[in-house]
Short mmCIF file of N, CA, C and O in Angstrom, two decimals:
data_model
loop_
_atom_site.label_atom_id
_atom_site.label_comp_id
_atom_site.label_asym_id
_atom_site.label_seq_id
_atom_site.Cartn_x
_atom_site.Cartn_y
_atom_site.Cartn_z
N MET Q 10 0.63 -1.09 -0.08
CA MET Q 10 0.16 0.02 -0.10
C MET Q 10 0.99 1.22 -0.08
O MET Q 10 0.56 2.35 -0.55
N ASP Q 11 1.92 1.26 0.29
CA ASP Q 11 2.80 2.19 0.60
C ASP Q 11 3.51 2.69 -0.64
O ASP Q 11 3.37 3.94 -1.29
N ILE Q 12 3.62 1.74 -1.63
CA ILE Q 12 4.14 1.97 -2.99
C ILE Q 12 3.24 2.79 -3.83
O ILE Q 12 3.29 3.51 -4.55
N LEU Q 13 1.92 2.36 -3.67
CA LEU Q 13 0.70 3.16 -4.40
C LEU Q 13 0.82 4.69 -3.86
O LEU Q 13 0.52 5.47 -4.68
N TYR Q 14 0.98 4.96 -2.65
CA TYR Q 14 1.01 6.43 -2.21
C TYR Q 14 2.27 6.91 -2.79
O TYR Q 14 2.29 7.99 -3.25
N LEU Q 15 3.18 6.32 -2.88
CA LEU Q 15 4.44 6.93 -3.76
C LEU Q 15 4.32 6.95 -5.08
O LEU Q 15 4.67 8.00 -5.68
N MET Q 16 3.68 6.18 -6.03
CA MET Q 16 3.35 6.21 -7.24
C MET Q 16 2.43 7.35 -7.42
O MET Q 16 2.58 8.31 -8.50
N ILE Q 17 1.43 7.34 -6.54
CA ILE Q 17 0.35 8.84 -6.65
C ILE Q 17 1.31 10.03 -6.57
O ILE Q 17 1.07 10.80 -7.45
N ILE Q 18 2.07 10.02 -5.69
CA ILE Q 18 3.04 11.34 -5.61
C ILE Q 18 3.87 11.49 -6.44
O ILE Q 18 3.95 12.88 -7.07
N CYS Q 19 4.46 10.54 -7.17
CA CYS Q 19 5.34 10.85 -8.49
C CYS Q 19 4.45 11.38 -9.47
O CYS Q 19 4.95 12.07 -10.10
N SER Q 20 3.32 10.63 -9.99
CA SER Q 20 2.67 10.85 -11.01
C SER Q 20 2.00 12.25 -10.81
O SER Q 20 1.93 13.10 -12.03
N VAL Q 21 1.68 12.80 -9.61
CA VAL Q 21 1.17 13.94 -9.53
C VAL Q 21 2.13 15.12 -9.77
O VAL Q 21 1.86 16.07 -10.21
N SER Q 22 3.38 14.73 -9.08
CA SER Q 22 4.43 15.80 -9.24
C SER Q 22 4.82 15.90 -10.64
O SER Q 22 5.27 17.01 -11.09
N LEU Q 23 4.95 14.88 -11.24
CA LEU Q 23 5.28 14.70 -12.79
C LEU Q 23 4.43 15.76 -13.59
O LEU Q 23 4.72 16.53 -14.54
N ALA Q 24 2.91 15.37 -13.47
CA ALA Q 24 1.94 16.10 -14.06
C ALA Q 24 1.98 17.69 -13.73
O ALA Q 24 1.90 18.41 -14.66
N VAL Q 25 2.55 18.01 -12.63
CA VAL Q 25 2.47 19.55 -12.17
C VAL Q 25 3.70 20.21 -12.90
O VAL Q 25 3.62 21.28 -13.62
N ILE Q 26 4.67 19.36 -13.00
CA ILE Q 26 5.83 19.82 -13.63
C ILE Q 26 5.58 20.05 -15.06
O ILE Q 26 5.87 21.19 -15.76
N PHE Q 27 5.09 18.95 -15.96
CA PHE Q 27 4.69 19.28 -17.04
C PHE Q 27 3.57 20.55 -17.48
O PHE Q 27 3.80 21.14 -18.48
N LEU Q 28 2.86 20.67 -16.57
CA LEU Q 28 1.89 21.81 -16.49
C LEU Q 28 2.54 23.23 -16.41
O LEU Q 28 2.45 23.99 -17.29
N ILE Q 29 3.55 23.12 -15.53
CA ILE Q 29 4.50 24.43 -15.61
C ILE Q 29 5.39 24.59 -16.73
O ILE Q 29 5.45 25.82 -17.36
N ILE Q 30 5.88 23.58 -17.42
CA ILE Q 30 6.35 23.80 -18.49
C ILE Q 30 5.68 24.27 -19.71
O ILE Q 30 6.06 25.25 -20.42
N PHE Q 31 4.26 23.70 -19.89
CA PHE Q 31 3.47 24.17 -20.80
C PHE Q 31 3.18 25.52 -20.62
O PHE Q 31 2.98 26.29 -21.49
N ILE Q 32 2.58 26.02 -19.16
CA ILE Q 32 2.15 27.37 -19.05
C ILE Q 32 3.44 28.39 -19.32
O ILE Q 32 3.29 29.39 -20.07
N ILE Q 33 4.40 27.96 -19.23
CA ILE Q 33 5.87 28.79 -19.47
C ILE Q 33 5.93 28.86 -21.20
O ILE Q 33 6.12 29.99 -21.63
N GLY Q 34 5.73 27.72 -21.81
CA GLY Q 34 5.82 27.82 -23.53
C GLY Q 34 4.85 28.61 -23.84
O GLY Q 34 4.63 29.27 -24.99
N ALA Q 35 3.72 28.45 -23.32
CA ALA Q 35 2.31 29.22 -23.83
C ALA Q 35 2.51 30.72 -23.68
O ALA Q 35 2.26 31.48 -24.43
N LYS Q 36 3.36 31.11 -22.29
CA LYS Q 36 3.18 32.61 -22.44
C LYS Q 36 4.45 33.11 -23.03
O LYS Q 36 4.37 34.49 -23.57
N ASN Q 37 5.48 32.36 -23.39
CA ASN Q 37 6.50 32.65 -24.45
C ASN Q 37 6.07 32.78 -25.85
O ASN Q 37 6.91 33.29 -26.68
N GLY Q 38 4.89 32.20 -26.19
CA GLY Q 38 4.40 32.46 -27.59
C GLY Q 38 4.70 31.25 -28.46
O GLY Q 38 4.60 31.33 -29.65
N GLN Q 39 5.20 30.00 -27.78
CA GLN Q 39 5.65 28.79 -28.68
C GLN Q 39 4.19 28.19 -29.26
O GLN Q 39 4.48 27.70 -30.34
N PHE Q 40 3.11 28.45 -29.06
CA PHE Q 40 2.03 27.56 -29.65
C PHE Q 40 0.95 28.62 -30.50
O PHE Q 40 0.09 28.41 -30.92
N GLU Q 41 1.39 29.99 -30.63
CA GLU Q 41 0.80 31.10 -31.35
C GLU Q 41 0.65 30.68 -32.91
O GLU Q 41 -0.35 30.68 -33.50
N ASP Q 42 1.59 30.43 -33.54
CA ASP Q 42 1.68 30.15 -34.97
C ASP Q 42 1.77 28.94 -35.20
O ASP Q 42 2.56 27.98 -35.27
N ASP Q 43 0.48 28.40 -35.66
CA ASP Q 43 0.33 26.96 -35.88
C ASP Q 43 0.12 26.61 -37.48
O ASP Q 43 0.10 25.52 -37.83
N GLU Q 44 -0.09 27.67 -38.12
CA GLU Q 44 -0.19 27.54 -39.75
C GLU Q 44 1.18 27.51 -40.74
O GLU Q 44 1.28 26.92 -41.38
N SER Q 45 1.93 28.39 -40.37
CA SER Q 45 3.03 28.82 -40.87
C SER Q 45 4.20 27.49 -41.23
O SER Q 45 4.68 27.40 -42.27
N PRO Q 46 4.09 26.86 -40.21
CA PRO Q 46 5.29 25.79 -40.44
C PRO Q 46 4.76 24.75 -41.49
O PRO Q 46 5.58 24.47 -42.46
N ALA Q 47 3.49 24.60 -41.62
CA ALA Q 47 3.10 23.56 -42.70
C ALA Q 47 2.96 24.49 -44.11
O ALA Q 47 3.40 23.67 -45.06
N VAL Q 48 2.68 25.83 -44.18
CA VAL Q 48 2.87 26.37 -45.47
C VAL Q 48 4.49 26.67 -45.64
O VAL Q 48 4.89 26.41 -47.07
N ARG Q 49 5.17 26.82 -44.88
CA ARG Q 49 6.76 26.97 -45.11
C ARG Q 49 7.18 25.68 -45.89
O ARG Q 49 8.28 25.92 -46.62
N MET Q 50 6.80 24.57 -45.42
CA MET Q 50 7.48 23.37 -45.75
C MET Q 50 7.10 23.35 -47.52
O MET Q 50 8.03 22.79 -48.34
N LEU Q 51 6.03 23.99 -48.14
CA LEU Q 51 5.65 24.04 -49.41
C LEU Q 51 6.60 24.78 -50.21
O LEU Q 51 7.05 24.71 -51.43
N PHE Q 52 6.96 25.95 -49.60
CA PHE Q 52 7.65 26.93 -50.20
C PHE Q 52 9.14 26.86 -49.85
O PHE Q 52 10.06 27.58 -50.65
N ASP Q 53 9.81 25.84 -49.00
CA ASP Q 53 11.19 25.86 -48.83
C ASP Q 53 11.95 25.70 -50.13
O ASP Q 53 12.92 25.93 -50.22
N SER Q 54 11.62 24.67 -51.05
CA SER Q 54 12.28 24.25 -52.00
C SER Q 54 12.70 25.42 -53.20
O SER Q 54 13.63 25.87 -54.02
N GLU Q 55 11.63 26.22 -53.24
CA GLU Q 55 11.37 27.48 -54.39
C GLU Q 55 12.64 28.29 -53.87
O GLU Q 55 13.45 28.81 -54.36
N ILE Q 56 12.75 28.73 -52.49
CA ILE Q 56 13.67 29.58 -51.97
C ILE Q 56 15.13 28.95 -52.09
O ILE Q 56 16.26 29.49 -52.55
N GLN Q 57 15.34 27.57 -51.80
CA GLN Q 57 16.56 26.94 -52.17
C GLN Q 57 16.98 27.11 -53.55
O GLN Q 57 18.35 27.37 -53.52
N LYS Q 58 16.08 26.92 -54.33
CA LYS Q 58 16.59 26.82 -55.53
C LYS Q 58 16.97 28.20 -56.19
O LYS Q 58 17.97 28.55 -56.83
N GLU Q 59 16.52 29.53 -55.56
CA GLU Q 59 17.14 30.75 -56.16
C GLU Q 59 18.28 30.95 -55.24
O GLU Q 59 19.18 31.50 -55.92
N LYS Q 60 18.69 30.38 -54.24
CA LYS Q 60 19.71 30.51 -53.52
C LYS Q 60 20.87 29.75 -54.34
O LYS Q 60 21.88 30.20 -54.59
N ASP Q 61 20.63 28.52 -54.86
CA ASP Q 61 21.35 27.72 -55.70
C ASP Q 61 21.58 28.36 -56.99
O ASP Q 61 22.84 28.48 -57.21
N GLN Q 62 20.86 28.97 -57.65
CA GLN Q 62 21.01 29.76 -58.81
C GLN Q 62 21.78 31.04 -58.85
O GLN Q 62 22.90 31.33 -59.52
N GLU Q 63 21.76 31.66 -57.53
CA GLU Q 63 22.98 32.68 -57.33
C GLU Q 63 23.92 32.05 -56.99
O GLU Q 63 25.15 32.90 -57.41
N LYS Q 64 24.20 31.27 -56.25
CA LYS Q 64 25.61 30.42 -56.17
C LYS Q 64 26.25 30.06 -57.48
O LYS Q 64 27.49 30.17 -57.54
N LYS Q 65 25.64 29.63 -58.21
CA LYS Q 65 26.03 28.96 -59.64
C LYS Q 65 26.27 30.34 -60.64
O LYS Q 65 27.23 30.04 -61.31
N GLN Q 66 25.81 31.35 -60.45
CA GLN Q 66 26.19 32.53 -61.21
C GLN Q 66 27.34 32.97 -61.07
O GLN Q 66 27.72 33.28 -59.91
N PRO Q 67 28.31 33.00 -62.17
CA PRO Q 67 29.68 33.72 -61.88
C PRO Q 67 29.85 35.08 -61.36
O PRO Q 67 28.55 35.82 -61.80
N LYS Q 68 30.69 35.63 -60.91
CA LYS Q 68 30.87 36.92 -60.51
C LYS Q 68 30.73 37.82 -61.60
O LYS Q 68 30.31 38.95 -61.38
N ASP Q 69 31.55 37.47 -62.59
CA ASP Q 69 31.46 38.42 -63.79
C ASP Q 69 30.10 38.78 -64.31
O ASP Q 69 29.77 40.15 -64.51
N GLU Q 70 29.24 37.79 -64.26
CA GLU Q 70 27.74 38.11 -64.89
C GLU Q 70 27.15 39.00 -63.85
O GLU Q 70 26.25 39.91 -64.04
N ILE Q 71 27.42 38.73 -62.38
CA ILE Q 71 26.65 39.43 -61.46
C ILE Q 71 27.24 40.88 -61.40
O ILE Q 71 26.40 41.79 -61.72
N GLU Q 72 28.30 41.39 -61.77
CA GLU Q 72 28.86 42.56 -62.07
C GLU Q 72 28.22 43.30 -63.13
O GLU Q 72 28.03 44.60 -63.06
N GLU Q 73 28.22 42.54 -64.22
CA GLU Q 73 27.55 42.91 -65.53
C GLU Q 73 26.06 43.36 -65.39
O GLU Q 73 25.50 44.54 -65.72
N ASP Q 74 25.46 42.44 -64.60
CA ASP Q 74 24.17 42.64 -64.30
C ASP Q 74 23.94 43.86 -63.50
O ASP Q 74 22.90 44.61 -63.64
N GLU Q 75 24.73 44.09 -62.39
CA GLU Q 75 24.76 45.27 -61.64
C GLU Q 75 24.94 46.63 -62.44
O GLU Q 75 24.42 47.77 -62.20
N LYS Q 76 25.90 46.56 -63.73
CA LYS Q 76 26.21 47.86 -64.00
C LYS Q 76 24.94 48.06 -65.06
O LYS Q 76 24.67 48.88 -65.46
N ILE Q 77 24.30 46.92 -65.62
CA ILE Q 77 23.07 47.19 -66.48
C ILE Q 77 22.04 47.95 -65.39
O ILE Q 77 21.38 48.92 -66.01
N ASP Q 78 21.84 47.49 -64.34
CA ASP Q 78 20.78 48.00 -63.19
C ASP Q 78 21.29 49.48 -63.06
O ASP Q 78 20.31 50.13 -62.83
N LYS Q 79 22.42 49.77 -63.09
CA LYS Q 79 22.69 51.36 -62.73
C LYS Q 79 22.50 52.00 -63.82
O LYS Q 79 22.15 53.23 -63.68
N LYS Q 80 22.51 51.72 -64.86
CA LYS Q 80 22.44 52.54 -66.04
C LYS Q 80 20.87 52.77 -66.32
O LYS Q 80 20.08 53.67 -66.31
#
């Protein structure tokens, strides 16, 4: 019977710890943005493709593009 009391105390204290962690996370705004991670996943590859194209473009072409833009 003593072990039952010990288990109840342990489980209640663990539940209180998780509740405190949840409240701290909610106050810090961790759970406010629930839509953008799903949407961000769809547009990740397009952003990566643009970055890859910029890396592949030689510096001479970039300088020429800048000169044309300035004119």
